[in-house]
C-alpha cells in the first residue's frame, strides 16, 4: 500500500469519513490546512450525509481535482475545460474498478437505519467495500495527477 493510501485508510479507521480520508491524504501536496479540509469534507461521508448518493471517496477525489485544476479567478477558461474532463476520467475509471460511484449500489443497505448500521458493521463493509473505494480513489488520482 502506498503512502497516501495508508494515510487515508489510517484516517478512516480513526474517525474520518471516506471523503475526509481521501482529501486529507493530499493536504501537504495542495498546501492546504488539514483541519479546513476535514471540515469541508465532513458532510460527504456515506454518499453525502448518509444519503448514499455519490460515494464519499469519489466526492473527496472530485474536490481534489477541483483544487488541482482550478485557479481562484472565474475567468480561467482552461480550468473550466480541464477540471470536468479530469472528473469524467476519474468517474469512468472508478466505475470500471468498483461497478458504480453510488454509495447505495456499492453497499446495498440503508445506512440511515439502525438495522443498516448494524449490518454494515456485522458484514465488515467498512473493510470490504469502503477501504477498497478509498484505495481505488487514490490510485486513480495518482494516475491522473501524474499526467498533468
PDB file of N, CA and C in Angstrom, residues 4-26 37-64 90 94 98 101-104 106-107 111 117 120 125-139 141:
ATOM      1  N   UNK A   4       0.034   7.538   0.512  1.00  0.00           N
ATOM      2  CA  UNK A   4      -1.238   8.275   0.579  1.00  0.00           C
ATOM      3  C   UNK A   4      -2.398   7.335   0.914  1.00  0.00           C
ATOM      4  N   UNK A   5      -2.365   6.133   0.354  1.00  0.00           N
ATOM      5  CA  UNK A   5      -3.409   5.162   0.669  1.00  0.00           C
ATOM      6  C   UNK A   5      -3.357   4.776   2.143  1.00  0.00           C
ATOM      7  N   UNK A   6      -2.175   4.555   2.659  1.00  0.00           N
ATOM      8  CA  UNK A   6      -2.029   4.202   4.077  1.00  0.00           C
ATOM      9  C   UNK A   6      -2.531   5.345   4.959  1.00  0.00           C
ATOM     10  N   UNK A   7      -2.155   6.573   4.618  1.00  0.00           N
ATOM     11  CA  UNK A   7      -2.604   7.739   5.370  1.00  0.00           C
ATOM     12  C   UNK A   7      -4.133   7.814   5.375  1.00  0.00           C
ATOM     13  N   UNK A   8      -4.733   7.623   4.204  1.00  0.00           N
ATOM     14  CA  UNK A   8      -6.188   7.708   4.076  1.00  0.00           C
ATOM     15  C   UNK A   8      -6.883   6.606   4.871  1.00  0.00           C
ATOM     16  N   UNK A   9      -6.401   5.383   4.766  1.00  0.00           N
ATOM     17  CA  UNK A   9      -7.019   4.267   5.488  1.00  0.00           C
ATOM     18  C   UNK A   9      -6.838   4.448   6.993  1.00  0.00           C
ATOM     19  N   UNK A  10      -5.667   4.879   7.416  1.00  0.00           N
ATOM     20  CA  UNK A  10      -5.456   5.153   8.847  1.00  0.00           C
ATOM     21  C   UNK A  10      -6.441   6.205   9.336  1.00  0.00           C
ATOM     22  N   UNK A  11      -6.627   7.260   8.537  1.00  0.00           N
ATOM     23  CA  UNK A  11      -7.599   8.296   8.903  1.00  0.00           C
ATOM     24  C   UNK A  11      -9.014   7.752   8.973  1.00  0.00           C
ATOM     25  N   UNK A  12      -9.349   6.888   8.053  1.00  0.00           N
ATOM     26  CA  UNK A  12     -10.680   6.279   8.013  1.00  0.00           C
ATOM     27  C   UNK A  12     -10.935   5.455   9.272  1.00  0.00           C
ATOM     28  N   UNK A  13      -9.921   4.740   9.727  1.00  0.00           N
ATOM     29  CA  UNK A  13     -10.081   3.915  10.926  1.00  0.00           C
ATOM     30  C   UNK A  13      -9.995   4.711  12.219  1.00  0.00           C
ATOM     31  N   UNK A  14      -9.581   5.964  12.140  1.00  0.00           N
ATOM     32  CA  UNK A  14      -9.520   6.776  13.356  1.00  0.00           C
ATOM     33  C   UNK A  14     -10.602   7.846  13.376  1.00  0.00           C
ATOM     34  N   UNK A  15     -11.643   7.688  12.548  1.00  0.00           N
ATOM     35  CA  UNK A  15     -12.806   8.555  12.668  1.00  0.00           C
ATOM     36  C   UNK A  15     -13.145   9.433  11.481  1.00  0.00           C
ATOM     37  N   UNK A  16     -12.287   9.502  10.489  1.00  0.00           N
ATOM     38  CA  UNK A  16     -12.624  10.288   9.291  1.00  0.00           C
ATOM     39  C   UNK A  16     -13.635   9.521   8.449  1.00  0.00           C
ATOM     40  N   UNK A  17     -14.477  10.259   7.747  1.00  0.00           N
ATOM     41  CA  UNK A  17     -15.332   9.584   6.783  1.00  0.00           C
ATOM     42  C   UNK A  17     -14.523   9.351   5.506  1.00  0.00           C
ATOM     43  N   UNK A  18     -15.122   8.714   4.526  1.00  0.00           N
ATOM     44  CA  UNK A  18     -14.398   8.348   3.301  1.00  0.00           C
ATOM     45  C   UNK A  18     -13.926   9.574   2.523  1.00  0.00           C
ATOM     46  N   UNK A  19     -14.738  10.612   2.440  1.00  0.00           N
ATOM     47  CA  UNK A  19     -14.333  11.828   1.725  1.00  0.00           C
ATOM     48  C   UNK A  19     -13.183  12.518   2.449  1.00  0.00           C
ATOM     49  N   UNK A  20     -13.287  12.618   3.762  1.00  0.00           N
ATOM     50  CA  UNK A  20     -12.223  13.228   4.551  1.00  0.00           C
ATOM     51  C   UNK A  20     -10.917  12.444   4.414  1.00  0.00           C
ATOM     52  N   UNK A  21     -11.024  11.136   4.381  1.00  0.00           N
ATOM     53  CA  UNK A  21      -9.837  10.287   4.275  1.00  0.00           C
ATOM     54  C   UNK A  21      -9.092  10.537   2.976  1.00  0.00           C
ATOM     55  N   UNK A  22      -9.837  10.641   1.892  1.00  0.00           N
ATOM     56  CA  UNK A  22      -9.209  10.867   0.583  1.00  0.00           C
ATOM     57  C   UNK A  22      -8.629  12.269   0.501  1.00  0.00           C
ATOM     58  N   UNK A  23      -9.392  13.267   0.859  1.00  0.00           N
ATOM     59  CA  UNK A  23      -8.946  14.649   0.654  1.00  0.00           C
ATOM     60  C   UNK A  23      -7.760  15.001   1.555  1.00  0.00           C
ATOM     61  N   UNK A  24      -7.740  14.526   2.791  1.00  0.00           N
ATOM     62  CA  UNK A  24      -6.639  14.886   3.677  1.00  0.00           C
ATOM     63  C   UNK A  24      -5.338  14.182   3.318  1.00  0.00           C
ATOM     64  N   UNK A  25      -5.404  13.107   2.552  1.00  0.00           N
ATOM     65  CA  UNK A  25      -4.181  12.447   2.102  1.00  0.00           C
ATOM     66  C   UNK A  25      -3.369  13.358   1.186  1.00  0.00           C
ATOM     67  N   UNK A  26      -4.005  14.406   0.682  1.00  0.00           N
ATOM     68  CA  UNK A  26      -3.344  15.336  -0.233  1.00  0.00           C
ATOM     69  C   UNK A  26      -3.136  16.724   0.378  1.00  0.00           C
ATOM     70  N   UNK A  37      -9.730  21.106   5.496  1.00  0.00           N
ATOM     71  CA  UNK A  37     -10.152  20.030   4.597  1.00  0.00           C
ATOM     72  C   UNK A  37     -11.112  19.072   5.308  1.00  0.00           C
ATOM     73  N   UNK A  38     -10.830  18.772   6.559  1.00  0.00           N
ATOM     74  CA  UNK A  38     -11.722  17.897   7.327  1.00  0.00           C
ATOM     75  C   UNK A  38     -13.107  18.511   7.456  1.00  0.00           C
ATOM     76  N   UNK A  39     -13.155  19.812   7.711  1.00  0.00           N
ATOM     77  CA  UNK A  39     -14.456  20.480   7.845  1.00  0.00           C
ATOM     78  C   UNK A  39     -15.200  20.522   6.511  1.00  0.00           C
ATOM     79  N   UNK A  40     -14.491  20.853   5.437  1.00  0.00           N
ATOM     80  CA  UNK A  40     -15.124  20.938   4.111  1.00  0.00           C
ATOM     81  C   UNK A  40     -15.720  19.591   3.709  1.00  0.00           C
ATOM     82  N   UNK A  41     -15.002  18.502   3.983  1.00  0.00           N
ATOM     83  CA  UNK A  41     -15.437  17.172   3.536  1.00  0.00           C
ATOM     84  C   UNK A  41     -16.341  16.455   4.539  1.00  0.00           C
ATOM     85  N   UNK A  42     -16.619  17.078   5.681  1.00  0.00           N
ATOM     86  CA  UNK A  42     -17.359  16.381   6.746  1.00  0.00           C
ATOM     87  C   UNK A  42     -18.770  15.947   6.341  1.00  0.00           C
ATOM     88  N   UNK A  43     -19.401  16.644   5.440  1.00  0.00           N
ATOM     89  CA  UNK A  43     -20.777  16.319   5.048  1.00  0.00           C
ATOM     90  C   UNK A  43     -20.864  15.295   3.918  1.00  0.00           C
ATOM     91  N   UNK A  44     -19.727  14.834   3.415  1.00  0.00           N
ATOM     92  CA  UNK A  44     -19.740  14.000   2.215  1.00  0.00           C
ATOM     93  C   UNK A  44     -19.636  12.503   2.480  1.00  0.00           C
ATOM     94  N   UNK A  45     -19.448  12.097   3.718  1.00  0.00           N
ATOM     95  CA  UNK A  45     -19.362  10.670   4.030  1.00  0.00           C
ATOM     96  C   UNK A  45     -20.700   9.974   3.868  1.00  0.00           C
ATOM     97  N   UNK A  46     -20.638   8.677   3.605  1.00  0.00           N
ATOM     98  CA  UNK A  46     -21.866   7.900   3.433  1.00  0.00           C
ATOM     99  C   UNK A  46     -22.658   8.338   2.218  1.00  0.00           C
ATOM    100  N   UNK A  47     -21.959   8.781   1.199  1.00  0.00           N
ATOM    101  CA  UNK A  47     -22.655   9.219  -0.019  1.00  0.00           C
ATOM    102  C   UNK A  47     -23.363  10.534   0.183  1.00  0.00           C
ATOM    103  N   UNK A  48     -22.729  11.458   0.852  1.00  0.00           N
ATOM    104  CA  UNK A  48     -23.213  12.798   1.166  1.00  0.00           C
ATOM    105  C   UNK A  48     -24.263  12.751   2.279  1.00  0.00           C
ATOM    106  N   UNK A  49     -23.773  12.829   3.492  1.00  0.00           N
ATOM    107  CA  UNK A  49     -24.658  12.864   4.657  1.00  0.00           C
ATOM    108  C   UNK A  49     -25.471  11.605   4.847  1.00  0.00           C
ATOM    109  N   UNK A  50     -24.868  10.472   4.522  1.00  0.00           N
ATOM    110  CA  UNK A  50     -25.529   9.157   4.585  1.00  0.00           C
ATOM    111  C   UNK A  50     -26.785   9.066   3.718  1.00  0.00           C
ATOM    112  N   UNK A  51     -26.864   9.885   2.681  1.00  0.00           N
ATOM    113  CA  UNK A  51     -27.983   9.746   1.739  1.00  0.00           C
ATOM    114  C   UNK A  51     -27.660   8.685   0.699  1.00  0.00           C
ATOM    115  N   UNK A  52     -26.433   8.198   0.727  1.00  0.00           N
ATOM    116  CA  UNK A  52     -25.958   7.128  -0.150  1.00  0.00           C
ATOM    117  C   UNK A  52     -26.050   7.486  -1.627  1.00  0.00           C
ATOM    118  N   UNK A  53     -25.768   8.742  -1.906  1.00  0.00           N
ATOM    119  CA  UNK A  53     -25.655   9.188  -3.295  1.00  0.00           C
ATOM    120  C   UNK A  53     -24.212   8.917  -3.732  1.00  0.00           C
ATOM    121  N   UNK A  54     -23.520   9.882  -4.279  1.00  0.00           N
ATOM    122  CA  UNK A  54     -22.151   9.664  -4.742  1.00  0.00           C
ATOM    123  C   UNK A  54     -21.236   9.328  -3.560  1.00  0.00           C
ATOM    124  N   UNK A  55     -20.495   8.239  -3.716  1.00  0.00           N
ATOM    125  CA  UNK A  55     -19.571   7.743  -2.696  1.00  0.00           C
ATOM    126  C   UNK A  55     -18.647   8.868  -2.212  1.00  0.00           C
ATOM    127  N   UNK A  56     -18.425   8.944  -0.919  1.00  0.00           N
ATOM    128  CA  UNK A  56     -17.553   9.968  -0.354  1.00  0.00           C
ATOM    129  C   UNK A  56     -16.120   9.883  -0.847  1.00  0.00           C
ATOM    130  N   UNK A  57     -15.626   8.685  -1.128  1.00  0.00           N
ATOM    131  CA  UNK A  57     -14.276   8.552  -1.677  1.00  0.00           C
ATOM    132  C   UNK A  57     -14.200   9.198  -3.058  1.00  0.00           C
ATOM    133  N   UNK A  58     -15.323   9.222  -3.744  1.00  0.00           N
ATOM    134  CA  UNK A  58     -15.404   9.862  -5.062  1.00  0.00           C
ATOM    135  C   UNK A  58     -15.524  11.379  -4.906  1.00  0.00           C
ATOM    136  N   UNK A  59     -16.400  11.843  -4.032  1.00  0.00           N
ATOM    137  CA  UNK A  59     -16.563  13.286  -3.872  1.00  0.00           C
ATOM    138  C   UNK A  59     -15.301  13.920  -3.299  1.00  0.00           C
ATOM    139  N   UNK A  60     -14.605  13.203  -2.427  1.00  0.00           N
ATOM    140  CA  UNK A  60     -13.317  13.693  -1.928  1.00  0.00           C
ATOM    141  C   UNK A  60     -12.334  13.864  -3.076  1.00  0.00           C
ATOM    142  N   UNK A  61     -12.321  12.905  -3.979  1.00  0.00           N
ATOM    143  CA  UNK A  61     -11.450  12.986  -5.155  1.00  0.00           C
ATOM    144  C   UNK A  61     -11.874  14.136  -6.068  1.00  0.00           C
ATOM    145  N   UNK A  62     -13.169  14.336  -6.240  1.00  0.00           N
ATOM    146  CA  UNK A  62     -13.649  15.434  -7.082  1.00  0.00           C
ATOM    147  C   UNK A  62     -13.197  16.779  -6.516  1.00  0.00           C
ATOM    148  N   UNK A  63     -13.254  16.922  -5.199  1.00  0.00           N
ATOM    149  CA  UNK A  63     -12.794  18.166  -4.574  1.00  0.00           C
ATOM    150  C   UNK A  63     -11.323  18.395  -4.877  1.00  0.00           C
ATOM    151  N   UNK A  64     -10.524  17.331  -4.785  1.00  0.00           N
ATOM    152  CA  UNK A  64      -9.097  17.444  -5.082  1.00  0.00           C
ATOM    153  C   UNK A  64      -8.847  17.792  -6.540  1.00  0.00           C
ATOM    154  N   UNK A  90     -11.917  10.329 -14.023  1.00  0.00           N
ATOM    155  CA  UNK A  90     -11.936   9.680 -12.715  1.00  0.00           C
ATOM    156  C   UNK A  90     -13.194   8.823 -12.574  1.00  0.00           C
ATOM    157  N   UNK A  94     -13.290   4.836 -11.861  1.00  0.00           N
ATOM    158  CA  UNK A  94     -13.839   4.357 -10.592  1.00  0.00           C
ATOM    159  C   UNK A  94     -14.959   3.359 -10.841  1.00  0.00           C
ATOM    160  N   UNK A  98     -14.986  -0.388  -9.467  1.00  0.00           N
ATOM    161  CA  UNK A  98     -15.917  -0.671  -8.367  1.00  0.00           C
ATOM    162  C   UNK A  98     -17.348  -0.990  -8.795  1.00  0.00           C
ATOM    163  N   UNK A 101     -20.418   4.536  -8.840  1.00  0.00           N
ATOM    164  CA  UNK A 101     -19.946   5.609  -7.962  1.00  0.00           C
ATOM    165  C   UNK A 101     -20.986   5.895  -6.870  1.00  0.00           C
ATOM    166  N   UNK A 102     -22.117   5.213  -6.928  1.00  0.00           N
ATOM    167  CA  UNK A 102     -23.207   5.425  -5.970  1.00  0.00           C
ATOM    168  C   UNK A 102     -22.997   4.571  -4.725  1.00  0.00           C
ATOM    169  N   UNK A 103     -22.973   5.203  -3.579  1.00  0.00           N
ATOM    170  CA  UNK A 103     -22.811   4.502  -2.305  1.00  0.00           C
ATOM    171  C   UNK A 103     -23.865   3.411  -2.140  1.00  0.00           C
ATOM    172  N   UNK A 104     -25.097   3.700  -2.509  1.00  0.00           N
ATOM    173  CA  UNK A 104     -26.175   2.709  -2.357  1.00  0.00           C
ATOM    174  C   UNK A 104     -25.927   1.467  -3.199  1.00  0.00           C
ATOM    175  N   UNK A 106     -22.894   0.412  -4.072  1.00  0.00           N
ATOM    176  CA  UNK A 106     -21.694  -0.225  -3.543  1.00  0.00           C
ATOM    177  C   UNK A 106     -21.995  -1.006  -2.265  1.00  0.00           C
ATOM    178  N   UNK A 107     -22.796  -0.394  -1.373  1.00  0.00           N
ATOM    179  CA  UNK A 107     -23.049  -1.004  -0.063  1.00  0.00           C
ATOM    180  C   UNK A 107     -24.314  -1.854  -0.043  1.00  0.00           C
ATOM    181  N   UNK A 111     -28.022   2.927   5.116  1.00  0.00           N
ATOM    182  CA  UNK A 111     -27.211   3.433   6.228  1.00  0.00           C
ATOM    183  C   UNK A 111     -27.970   4.382   7.149  1.00  0.00           C
ATOM    184  N   UNK A 117     -27.031   0.180   9.838  1.00  0.00           N
ATOM    185  CA  UNK A 117     -25.762   0.447  10.516  1.00  0.00           C
ATOM    186  C   UNK A 117     -25.199  -0.826  11.151  1.00  0.00           C
ATOM    187  N   UNK A 120     -23.955  -3.085   8.381  1.00  0.00           N
ATOM    188  CA  UNK A 120     -22.707  -2.532   7.876  1.00  0.00           C
ATOM    189  C   UNK A 120     -21.533  -3.015   8.728  1.00  0.00           C
ATOM    190  N   UNK A 125     -18.409  -4.165   6.128  1.00  0.00           N
ATOM    191  CA  UNK A 125     -18.440  -3.430   4.869  1.00  0.00           C
ATOM    192  C   UNK A 125     -17.407  -2.310   4.836  1.00  0.00           C
ATOM    193  N   UNK A 126     -17.079  -1.775   5.994  1.00  0.00           N
ATOM    194  CA  UNK A 126     -16.049  -0.742   6.057  1.00  0.00           C
ATOM    195  C   UNK A 126     -14.755  -1.286   5.466  1.00  0.00           C
ATOM    196  N   UNK A 127     -14.401  -2.501   5.895  1.00  0.00           N
ATOM    197  CA  UNK A 127     -13.171  -3.137   5.426  1.00  0.00           C
ATOM    198  C   UNK A 127     -13.295  -3.628   3.985  1.00  0.00           C
ATOM    199  N   UNK A 128     -14.407  -4.257   3.672  1.00  0.00           N
ATOM    200  CA  UNK A 128     -14.568  -4.918   2.374  1.00  0.00           C
ATOM    201  C   UNK A 128     -14.895  -3.959   1.230  1.00  0.00           C
ATOM    202  N   UNK A 129     -15.640  -2.906   1.520  1.00  0.00           N
ATOM    203  CA  UNK A 129     -16.115  -2.023   0.452  1.00  0.00           C
ATOM    204  C   UNK A 129     -15.491  -0.632   0.541  1.00  0.00           C
ATOM    205  N   UNK A 130     -15.643   0.010   1.679  1.00  0.00           N
ATOM    206  CA  UNK A 130     -15.194   1.408   1.799  1.00  0.00           C
ATOM    207  C   UNK A 130     -13.687   1.549   1.623  1.00  0.00           C
ATOM    208  N   UNK A 131     -12.917   0.668   2.237  1.00  0.00           N
ATOM    209  CA  UNK A 131     -11.456   0.746   2.089  1.00  0.00           C
ATOM    210  C   UNK A 131     -11.037   0.527   0.641  1.00  0.00           C
ATOM    211  N   UNK A 132     -11.721  -0.368  -0.045  1.00  0.00           N
ATOM    212  CA  UNK A 132     -11.429  -0.591  -1.468  1.00  0.00           C
ATOM    213  C   UNK A 132     -11.714   0.679  -2.274  1.00  0.00           C
ATOM    214  N   UNK A 133     -12.798   1.352  -1.958  1.00  0.00           N
ATOM    215  CA  UNK A 133     -13.156   2.581  -2.671  1.00  0.00           C
ATOM    216  C   UNK A 133     -12.147   3.694  -2.387  1.00  0.00           C
ATOM    217  N   UNK A 134     -11.726   3.824  -1.145  1.00  0.00           N
ATOM    218  CA  UNK A 134     -10.717   4.830  -0.787  1.00  0.00           C
ATOM    219  C   UNK A 134      -9.413   4.534  -1.526  1.00  0.00           C
ATOM    220  N   UNK A 135      -8.982   3.292  -1.473  1.00  0.00           N
ATOM    221  CA  UNK A 135      -7.740   2.916  -2.154  1.00  0.00           C
ATOM    222  C   UNK A 135      -7.810   3.150  -3.658  1.00  0.00           C
ATOM    223  N   UNK A 136      -8.915   2.765  -4.271  1.00  0.00           N
ATOM    224  CA  UNK A 136      -9.010   2.954  -5.718  1.00  0.00           C
ATOM    225  C   UNK A 136      -9.107   4.432  -6.073  1.00  0.00           C
ATOM    226  N   UNK A 137      -9.753   5.241  -5.237  1.00  0.00           N
ATOM    227  CA  UNK A 137      -9.812   6.687  -5.493  1.00  0.00           C
ATOM    228  C   UNK A 137      -8.412   7.283  -5.532  1.00  0.00           C
ATOM    229  N   UNK A 138      -7.600   6.917  -4.568  1.00  0.00           N
ATOM    230  CA  UNK A 138      -6.246   7.460  -4.520  1.00  0.00           C
ATOM    231  C   UNK A 138      -5.410   6.923  -5.676  1.00  0.00           C
ATOM    232  N   UNK A 139      -5.584   5.673  -5.998  1.00  0.00           N
ATOM    233  CA  UNK A 139      -4.859   5.091  -7.141  1.00  0.00           C
ATOM    234  C   UNK A 139      -5.196   5.842  -8.436  1.00  0.00           C
ATOM    235  N   UNK A 141      -6.483   8.926  -8.657  1.00  0.00           N
ATOM    236  CA  UNK A 141      -5.967  10.291  -8.537  1.00  0.00           C
ATOM    237  C   UNK A 141      -4.486  10.346  -8.868  1.00  0.00           C
TER     238      UNK A 141
END
